[in-house]
Coordinates of C-alpha atoms in Angstrom, one line a residue:
X34 CA 0.0 0.0 0.0
X35 CA 1.3 3.5 -0.9
X36 CA 0.2 7.0 -0.1
X37 CA 0.6 9.6 2.6
X38 CA 1.0 8.0 6.0
X39 CA 1.1 4.4 4.6
X40 CA 4.2 3.6 6.6
X41 CA 3.0 5.3 9.8
X42 CA 2.3 2.9 12.7
X43 CA -1.4 2.5 13.4
X44 CA -2.9 4.4 16.4
X45 CA -3.5 1.7 19.1
X46 CA -6.4 3.8 20.5
X47 CA -8.2 3.7 17.1
X48 CA -7.8 0.0 16.5
X49 CA -11.0 -2.1 16.8
X50 CA -10.9 -4.4 19.8
X51 CA -11.2 -8.2 19.4
X52 CA -14.0 -10.1 21.2
X53 CA -12.3 -13.0 22.8
X54 CA -15.5 -15.1 22.9
X55 CA -16.8 -14.7 19.4
X56 CA -13.4 -14.1 17.7
X57 CA -14.7 -11.0 15.9
X58 CA -13.6 -7.4 16.0
X59 CA -15.8 -4.9 17.9
X60 CA -15.6 -1.6 16.0
X61 CA -17.3 0.3 18.8
X62 CA -14.6 -0.5 21.4
X63 CA -11.0 0.7 21.2
X64 CA -7.9 -0.4 23.0
X65 CA -8.0 0.6 26.6
X66 CA -11.8 1.3 26.5
X67 CA -14.9 -0.7 27.6
X68 CA -18.5 -0.1 26.8
X69 CA -20.1 2.8 28.6
X70 CA -22.5 0.6 30.4
X71 CA -19.7 -1.4 32.2
X72 CA -16.9 -0.2 34.5
X73 CA -13.4 -0.4 33.2
X74 CA -11.9 -3.8 33.8
X75 CA -8.2 -4.4 34.5
X76 CA -6.0 -7.5 34.4
X77 CA -5.1 -7.0 38.1
X78 CA -8.7 -6.9 39.1
X79 CA -9.4 -10.2 37.3
X80 CA -6.3 -11.9 38.7
X81 CA -7.1 -10.9 42.3
X82 CA -10.6 -12.3 42.0
X83 CA -9.5 -15.5 40.2
X84 CA -11.9 -14.6 37.4
X85 CA -11.3 -15.1 33.7
X86 CA -9.8 -11.9 32.3
X87 CA -12.1 -9.9 30.1
X88 CA -11.3 -8.6 26.6
X89 CA -10.6 -5.1 28.1
X90 CA -7.9 -6.6 30.3
X91 CA -6.1 -8.3 27.5
X92 CA -4.5 -5.2 25.9
X93 CA -1.6 -7.1 24.5
X94 CA -3.6 -9.6 22.5
X95 CA -4.4 -8.3 19.0
X96 CA -5.4 -10.0 15.8
X97 CA -5.3 -6.9 13.6
X98 CA -2.7 -7.3 10.9
X99 CA -1.7 -10.8 12.1
X100 CA -0.5 -13.2 9.5
X101 CA -3.0 -15.8 8.3
X102 CA -2.9 -19.0 10.4
X103 CA -1.2 -22.1 9.0
X104 CA -1.7 -25.7 9.7
X105 CA 1.1 -25.6 12.2
X106 CA -0.7 -23.0 14.2
X107 CA -3.9 -25.1 14.4
X108 CA -1.9 -28.1 15.3
X109 CA -0.2 -26.2 18.1
X110 CA -3.7 -25.6 19.6
X111 CA -3.8 -29.4 20.3
X112 CA -0.8 -29.2 22.6
X113 CA 1.2 -31.9 20.8
X114 CA 3.9 -32.2 23.5
X115 CA 1.2 -33.1 26.1
X116 CA -0.5 -35.3 23.5
X117 CA 2.7 -37.4 23.2
X118 CA 2.3 -38.7 26.7
X119 CA -1.4 -39.3 26.3
X120 CA -0.8 -41.3 23.1
X121 CA 2.0 -43.4 24.7
X122 CA 0.2 -44.3 27.9
X123 CA -3.0 -45.1 26.0
X124 CA -1.0 -47.3 23.6
X125 CA 0.6 -49.1 26.6
X126 CA -2.8 -49.6 28.2
X127 CA -4.1 -51.2 25.0
X128 CA -1.0 -53.4 24.3
X129 CA -0.5 -54.8 27.8
X130 CA -4.2 -55.9 28.0
X131 CA -4.4 -59.7 28.2
X132 CA -6.3 -60.1 24.9
X133 CA -5.3 -60.0 21.3
X134 CA -6.1 -56.7 19.6
X135 CA -6.6 -56.3 15.9
X136 CA -4.0 -53.8 14.6
X137 CA -6.7 -51.7 12.9
X138 CA -8.7 -51.5 16.0
X139 CA -5.6 -50.6 18.0
X140 CA -4.7 -47.8 15.5
X141 CA -8.3 -46.3 15.5
X142 CA -8.5 -46.5 19.3
X143 CA -5.2 -44.7 19.9
X144 CA -6.0 -42.2 17.1
X145 CA -9.3 -41.3 18.8
X146 CA -7.6 -41.0 22.2
X147 CA -5.0 -38.7 20.7
X148 CA -7.6 -36.6 18.9
X149 CA -9.7 -36.4 22.1
X150 CA -6.6 -35.2 23.9
X151 CA -5.9 -32.6 21.3
X152 CA -9.5 -31.5 21.5
X153 CA -9.1 -30.9 25.2
X154 CA -6.0 -28.9 24.5
X155 CA -7.8 -26.6 22.1
X156 CA -10.7 -26.1 24.5
X157 CA -8.1 -25.3 27.2
X158 CA -6.4 -22.7 25.0
X159 CA -9.7 -21.1 24.1
X160 CA -10.7 -20.6 27.7
X161 CA -7.2 -19.7 29.0
X162 CA -6.3 -17.2 26.3
X163 CA -6.3 -14.4 28.8
X164 CA -3.8 -15.9 31.2
X165 CA -1.7 -17.4 28.4
X166 CA -1.2 -13.8 27.2
X167 CA 0.3 -12.9 30.7
X168 CA 2.7 -15.9 31.3
X169 CA 6.1 -15.7 29.6
X170 CA 6.2 -19.4 28.7
X171 CA 2.7 -19.3 27.0
X172 CA 2.7 -15.9 25.3
X173 CA 3.8 -17.6 22.0
X174 CA 0.8 -19.9 21.9
X175 CA -1.4 -19.3 18.8
X176 CA -4.2 -17.3 20.4
X177 CA -2.1 -14.8 22.4
X178 CA 0.4 -14.5 19.5
X179 CA -2.5 -13.4 17.3
X180 CA -2.2 -16.4 14.9
X181 CA -5.6 -17.9 15.6
X182 CA -8.8 -16.6 17.3
X183 CA -10.5 -18.0 20.4
X184 CA -13.5 -18.8 18.2
X185 CA -11.4 -21.0 16.0
X186 CA -10.0 -22.9 18.9
X187 CA -13.4 -23.4 20.4
X188 CA -14.8 -24.7 17.1
X189 CA -11.8 -27.0 16.6
X190 CA -12.0 -28.4 20.1
X191 CA -15.8 -29.1 19.9
X192 CA -15.5 -30.7 16.4
X193 CA -12.6 -33.0 17.4
X194 CA -14.3 -33.9 20.7
X195 CA -17.4 -35.1 18.9
X196 CA -15.4 -36.9 16.2
X197 CA -13.2 -38.8 18.6
X198 CA -16.0 -40.0 20.9
X199 CA -18.3 -41.1 18.1
X200 CA -15.6 -43.0 16.2
X201 CA -14.3 -44.7 19.4
X202 CA -17.8 -45.7 20.2
X203 CA -18.2 -47.4 16.8
X204 CA -14.8 -49.0 17.0
X205 CA -14.5 -50.1 20.6
X206 CA -17.8 -49.8 22.3
X207 CA -19.5 -47.6 24.9
X208 CA -17.1 -48.0 27.8
X209 CA -14.0 -46.7 26.0
X210 CA -16.0 -43.9 24.3
X211 CA -17.7 -43.0 27.6
X212 CA -14.4 -42.8 29.4
X213 CA -13.0 -40.6 26.6
X214 CA -16.0 -38.3 26.7
X215 CA -15.7 -37.9 30.5
X216 CA -12.0 -37.2 30.2
X217 CA -12.5 -34.4 27.7
X218 CA -15.3 -32.9 29.9
X219 CA -13.2 -33.2 33.0
X220 CA -10.2 -31.5 31.6
X221 CA -12.1 -28.8 29.6
X222 CA -14.8 -28.0 32.2
X223 CA -13.9 -29.3 35.7
X224 CA -10.2 -28.5 35.5
X225 CA -9.8 -25.6 33.0
X226 CA -13.0 -23.6 33.8
X227 CA -13.3 -24.3 37.5
X228 CA -10.4 -25.9 39.4
X229 CA -7.5 -24.2 37.7
X230 CA -8.5 -20.7 38.9
X231 CA -10.3 -21.6 42.1
X232 CA -8.1 -23.9 44.3
X233 CA -4.4 -24.7 44.8
X234 CA -5.5 -28.3 44.6
X235 CA -6.2 -27.8 40.9
X236 CA -3.3 -30.0 39.9
X237 CA -4.3 -32.8 42.3
X238 CA -7.9 -33.2 41.2
X239 CA -7.4 -32.1 37.7
X240 CA -4.7 -34.6 37.2
X241 CA -7.4 -37.3 36.8
X242 CA -7.9 -36.1 33.2
X243 CA -4.3 -36.9 32.2
X244 CA -4.5 -40.3 34.1
X245 CA -7.4 -41.8 32.1
X246 CA -5.7 -42.6 28.7
X247 CA -4.2 -46.0 29.8
X248 CA -7.6 -46.9 31.3
X249 CA -9.3 -46.0 28.0
X250 CA -6.7 -48.0 26.0
X251 CA -7.3 -51.0 28.3
X252 CA -11.1 -50.6 27.9
X253 CA -10.8 -50.4 24.1
X254 CA -9.0 -53.7 24.1
X255 CA -11.0 -55.6 26.8
X256 CA -14.3 -53.8 27.1
X257 CA -13.9 -53.7 30.9
X258 CA -12.0 -52.1 33.8
X259 CA -9.5 -54.2 35.9
X260 CA -7.1 -53.7 38.8
X261 CA -4.3 -53.3 36.3
X262 CA -5.9 -50.4 34.5
X263 CA -6.9 -48.8 37.8
X264 CA -3.3 -49.0 38.9
X265 CA -2.0 -47.5 35.7
X266 CA -4.5 -44.6 36.2
X267 CA -3.3 -44.3 39.8
X268 CA 0.3 -44.2 38.8
X269 CA -0.3 -41.3 36.4
X270 CA -2.6 -39.5 38.9
X271 CA -0.2 -39.7 41.8
X272 CA 2.7 -38.6 39.6
X273 CA 1.0 -35.4 38.4
X274 CA 1.2 -33.3 41.5
X275 CA 4.9 -33.6 42.3
X276 CA 5.7 -33.3 38.6
X277 CA 3.9 -29.9 38.2
X278 CA 4.7 -28.6 41.7
X279 CA 8.4 -29.1 41.0
X280 CA 8.0 -27.0 37.9
X281 CA 6.1 -24.4 39.9
X282 CA 8.9 -24.0 42.3
X283 CA 11.2 -22.4 39.7
X284 CA 8.5 -20.7 37.5
X285 CA 6.6 -19.3 40.4
X286 CA 6.4 -15.7 39.1
X287 CA 4.6 -16.9 35.9
X288 CA 1.7 -18.4 37.9
X289 CA 1.5 -15.4 40.2
X290 CA 1.4 -12.9 37.3
X291 CA -1.5 -14.9 35.8
X292 CA -3.5 -15.1 39.0
X293 CA -3.4 -19.0 39.0
X294 CA -3.6 -20.2 42.6
X295 CA -0.7 -22.6 42.4
X296 CA 0.3 -24.1 45.7
X297 CA 3.5 -22.1 45.6
X298 CA 1.5 -18.9 45.6
X299 CA -1.2 -19.7 48.2
X300 CA 0.9 -21.7 50.7
X301 CA 4.5 -20.9 49.9
X302 CA 7.4 -22.9 48.7
X303 CA 8.1 -24.6 52.0
X304 CA 4.7 -26.1 52.0
X305 CA 5.0 -27.0 48.4
X306 CA 8.1 -29.0 49.1
X307 CA 6.3 -30.9 51.9
X308 CA 3.5 -31.7 49.5
X309 CA 5.9 -33.0 46.9
X310 CA 7.4 -35.4 49.4
X311 CA 3.9 -36.5 50.6
X312 CA 2.6 -37.3 47.2
X313 CA 5.9 -39.0 46.2
X314 CA 5.5 -41.3 49.3
X315 CA 2.0 -42.1 48.0
X316 CA 3.3 -42.7 44.5
X317 CA 6.0 -45.2 45.3
X318 CA 3.7 -48.1 46.6
X319 CA 1.4 -47.6 43.6
X320 CA 4.3 -47.8 41.2
X321 CA 5.8 -50.9 42.9
X322 CA 2.4 -52.6 43.4
X323 CA 1.8 -52.5 39.6
X324 CA 4.8 -54.9 39.3
X325 CA 3.0 -57.6 41.2
X326 CA -0.1 -57.7 38.9
X327 CA -0.5 -59.8 35.7
X328 CA 1.1 -57.1 33.6
X329 CA 4.2 -56.6 35.9
X330 CA 7.2 -58.7 36.5
X331 CA 10.9 -58.6 37.7
X332 CA 12.1 -56.4 34.8
X333 CA 9.4 -53.8 35.6
X334 CA 10.1 -54.1 39.4
X335 CA 13.9 -53.5 38.9
X336 CA 13.3 -50.4 36.7
X337 CA 10.5 -49.1 39.0
X338 CA 12.6 -49.5 42.1
X339 CA 15.5 -47.6 40.6
X340 CA 13.3 -44.8 39.4
X341 CA 11.4 -44.5 42.7
X342 CA 14.6 -44.4 44.8
X343 CA 15.8 -41.6 42.6
X344 CA 12.5 -39.7 42.6
X345 CA 12.0 -40.2 46.4
X346 CA 15.6 -39.1 47.1
X347 CA 15.1 -35.9 45.1
X348 CA 11.8 -35.2 46.9
X349 CA 13.5 -35.8 50.3
X350 CA 16.3 -33.3 49.4
X351 CA 13.7 -30.7 48.4
X352 CA 11.9 -31.3 51.8
X353 CA 15.1 -30.5 53.7
X354 CA 16.0 -27.5 51.5
X355 CA 15.4 -23.9 52.4
X356 CA 14.7 -21.1 50.1
X357 CA 18.0 -19.4 50.5
X358 CA 19.9 -22.5 49.3
X359 CA 17.5 -22.8 46.4
X360 CA 18.0 -19.2 45.3
X361 CA 21.8 -19.5 45.7
X362 CA 22.1 -22.3 43.2
X363 CA 19.3 -21.2 40.9
X364 CA 16.9 -23.9 42.0
X365 CA 19.1 -26.6 40.7
X366 CA 17.7 -29.3 42.9
X367 CA 14.1 -28.4 42.0
X368 CA 15.0 -28.5 38.3
X369 CA 16.6 -31.9 38.8
X370 CA 13.5 -33.3 40.4
X371 CA 11.4 -31.9 37.5
X372 CA 13.8 -33.5 35.0
X373 CA 13.5 -36.9 36.8
X374 CA 9.8 -36.6 36.7
X375 CA 9.8 -36.0 32.9
X376 CA 11.1 -39.5 32.2
X377 CA 9.4 -41.2 35.1
X378 CA 6.1 -42.2 33.4
X379 CA 7.7 -43.0 30.1
X380 CA 10.1 -45.5 31.7
X381 CA 7.5 -47.1 33.9
X382 CA 5.1 -47.7 31.0
X383 CA 8.0 -48.7 28.8
X384 CA 8.9 -51.4 31.3
X385 CA 5.3 -52.6 31.1
X386 CA 5.7 -53.0 27.3
X387 CA 8.9 -55.1 27.8
X388 CA 7.0 -57.3 30.2
X389 CA 4.1 -57.7 27.6
X390 CA 6.6 -58.5 24.9
X391 CA 7.9 -61.5 26.9
X392 CA 4.5 -63.1 27.3
X393 CA 4.9 -65.5 24.4
X394 CA 7.8 -67.1 26.3
X395 CA 5.8 -67.4 29.5
X396 CA 6.5 -63.9 30.9
X397 CA 9.6 -62.6 32.7
X398 CA 8.8 -64.4 35.9
X399 CA 8.9 -67.8 34.2
X400 CA 12.0 -66.8 32.2
X401 CA 13.7 -65.8 35.4
X402 CA 12.8 -69.0 37.2
X403 CA 14.1 -71.0 34.3
X404 CA 17.4 -69.2 34.4
X405 CA 17.7 -69.6 38.2
X406 CA 16.8 -73.3 37.9
X407 CA 19.3 -73.9 35.2

């Protein structure tokens, strides 16, 4: 475009504001203004009350002049990094089940679980666009970066939710589909819209949403729920709080700026360290107990014992650590525990896969007894 003033920066006060619910520009409102019938809203007010921030408080989120969204931007709405853990644990739940699974059914089931997980991520980004714009580590997400609109995220999330549940129902039956539907609802509504901004126990209760995939995979294969699938659920559920609280210890300011009542904000870091140890103590027997079920074995138990000794040792060091020491070394111990937690579930579920792979030869217990007897 050419002509007088073509290169001049636009006046922010004259730019139409974007409605975060509908995804449309509102020509009657300008940056820094709200309708005459409503009092001005500020981000600080919204954060103090724990409410979802309004359009007027999101002054740094603009879609005007933003480049057109590409496929990569829409894929990012699905939270692919989180989806990788969902896919892996669901696949393990399906493969370790004590029944043969047709490869096509297995593929469809895992695909539906992955799509359902992505749908949850899109709905989460739609609702959390206001706080994502505040936190340093989430500012580059598609909505706060101006690459996609909240309306697009909502539409994508709803469409994928319906698709994944219906297809899983047709492929694997009502139990697996019902569990998937409940998981999406729990994450998008119970956790995202309610727990996340209302209680420091958000991670504890909300962690159930991320713990269902192995149970869904098991249900897709067997059509039922068993102690093995319940323990896989419990392993993921009990792992979630210490994993995220370890992260919160060294990214505390991000949650505080966004007004999210993370335990570090409401009870302090000392209390958070105690909670990490407490939940790790609850996690260890669940992890080891899984080794004595039909899907466990000596290989799993050795790997689980090594991992849990390491994780529990890290949690114990955090419990005995004061804030001065943490600040002095840049929260090195906290980052170490978080790093351990990143591989914790993958290695446990990977060990279960190894045990399942040895079943044609009688399983690892029988192989071990044969070696000892020889």
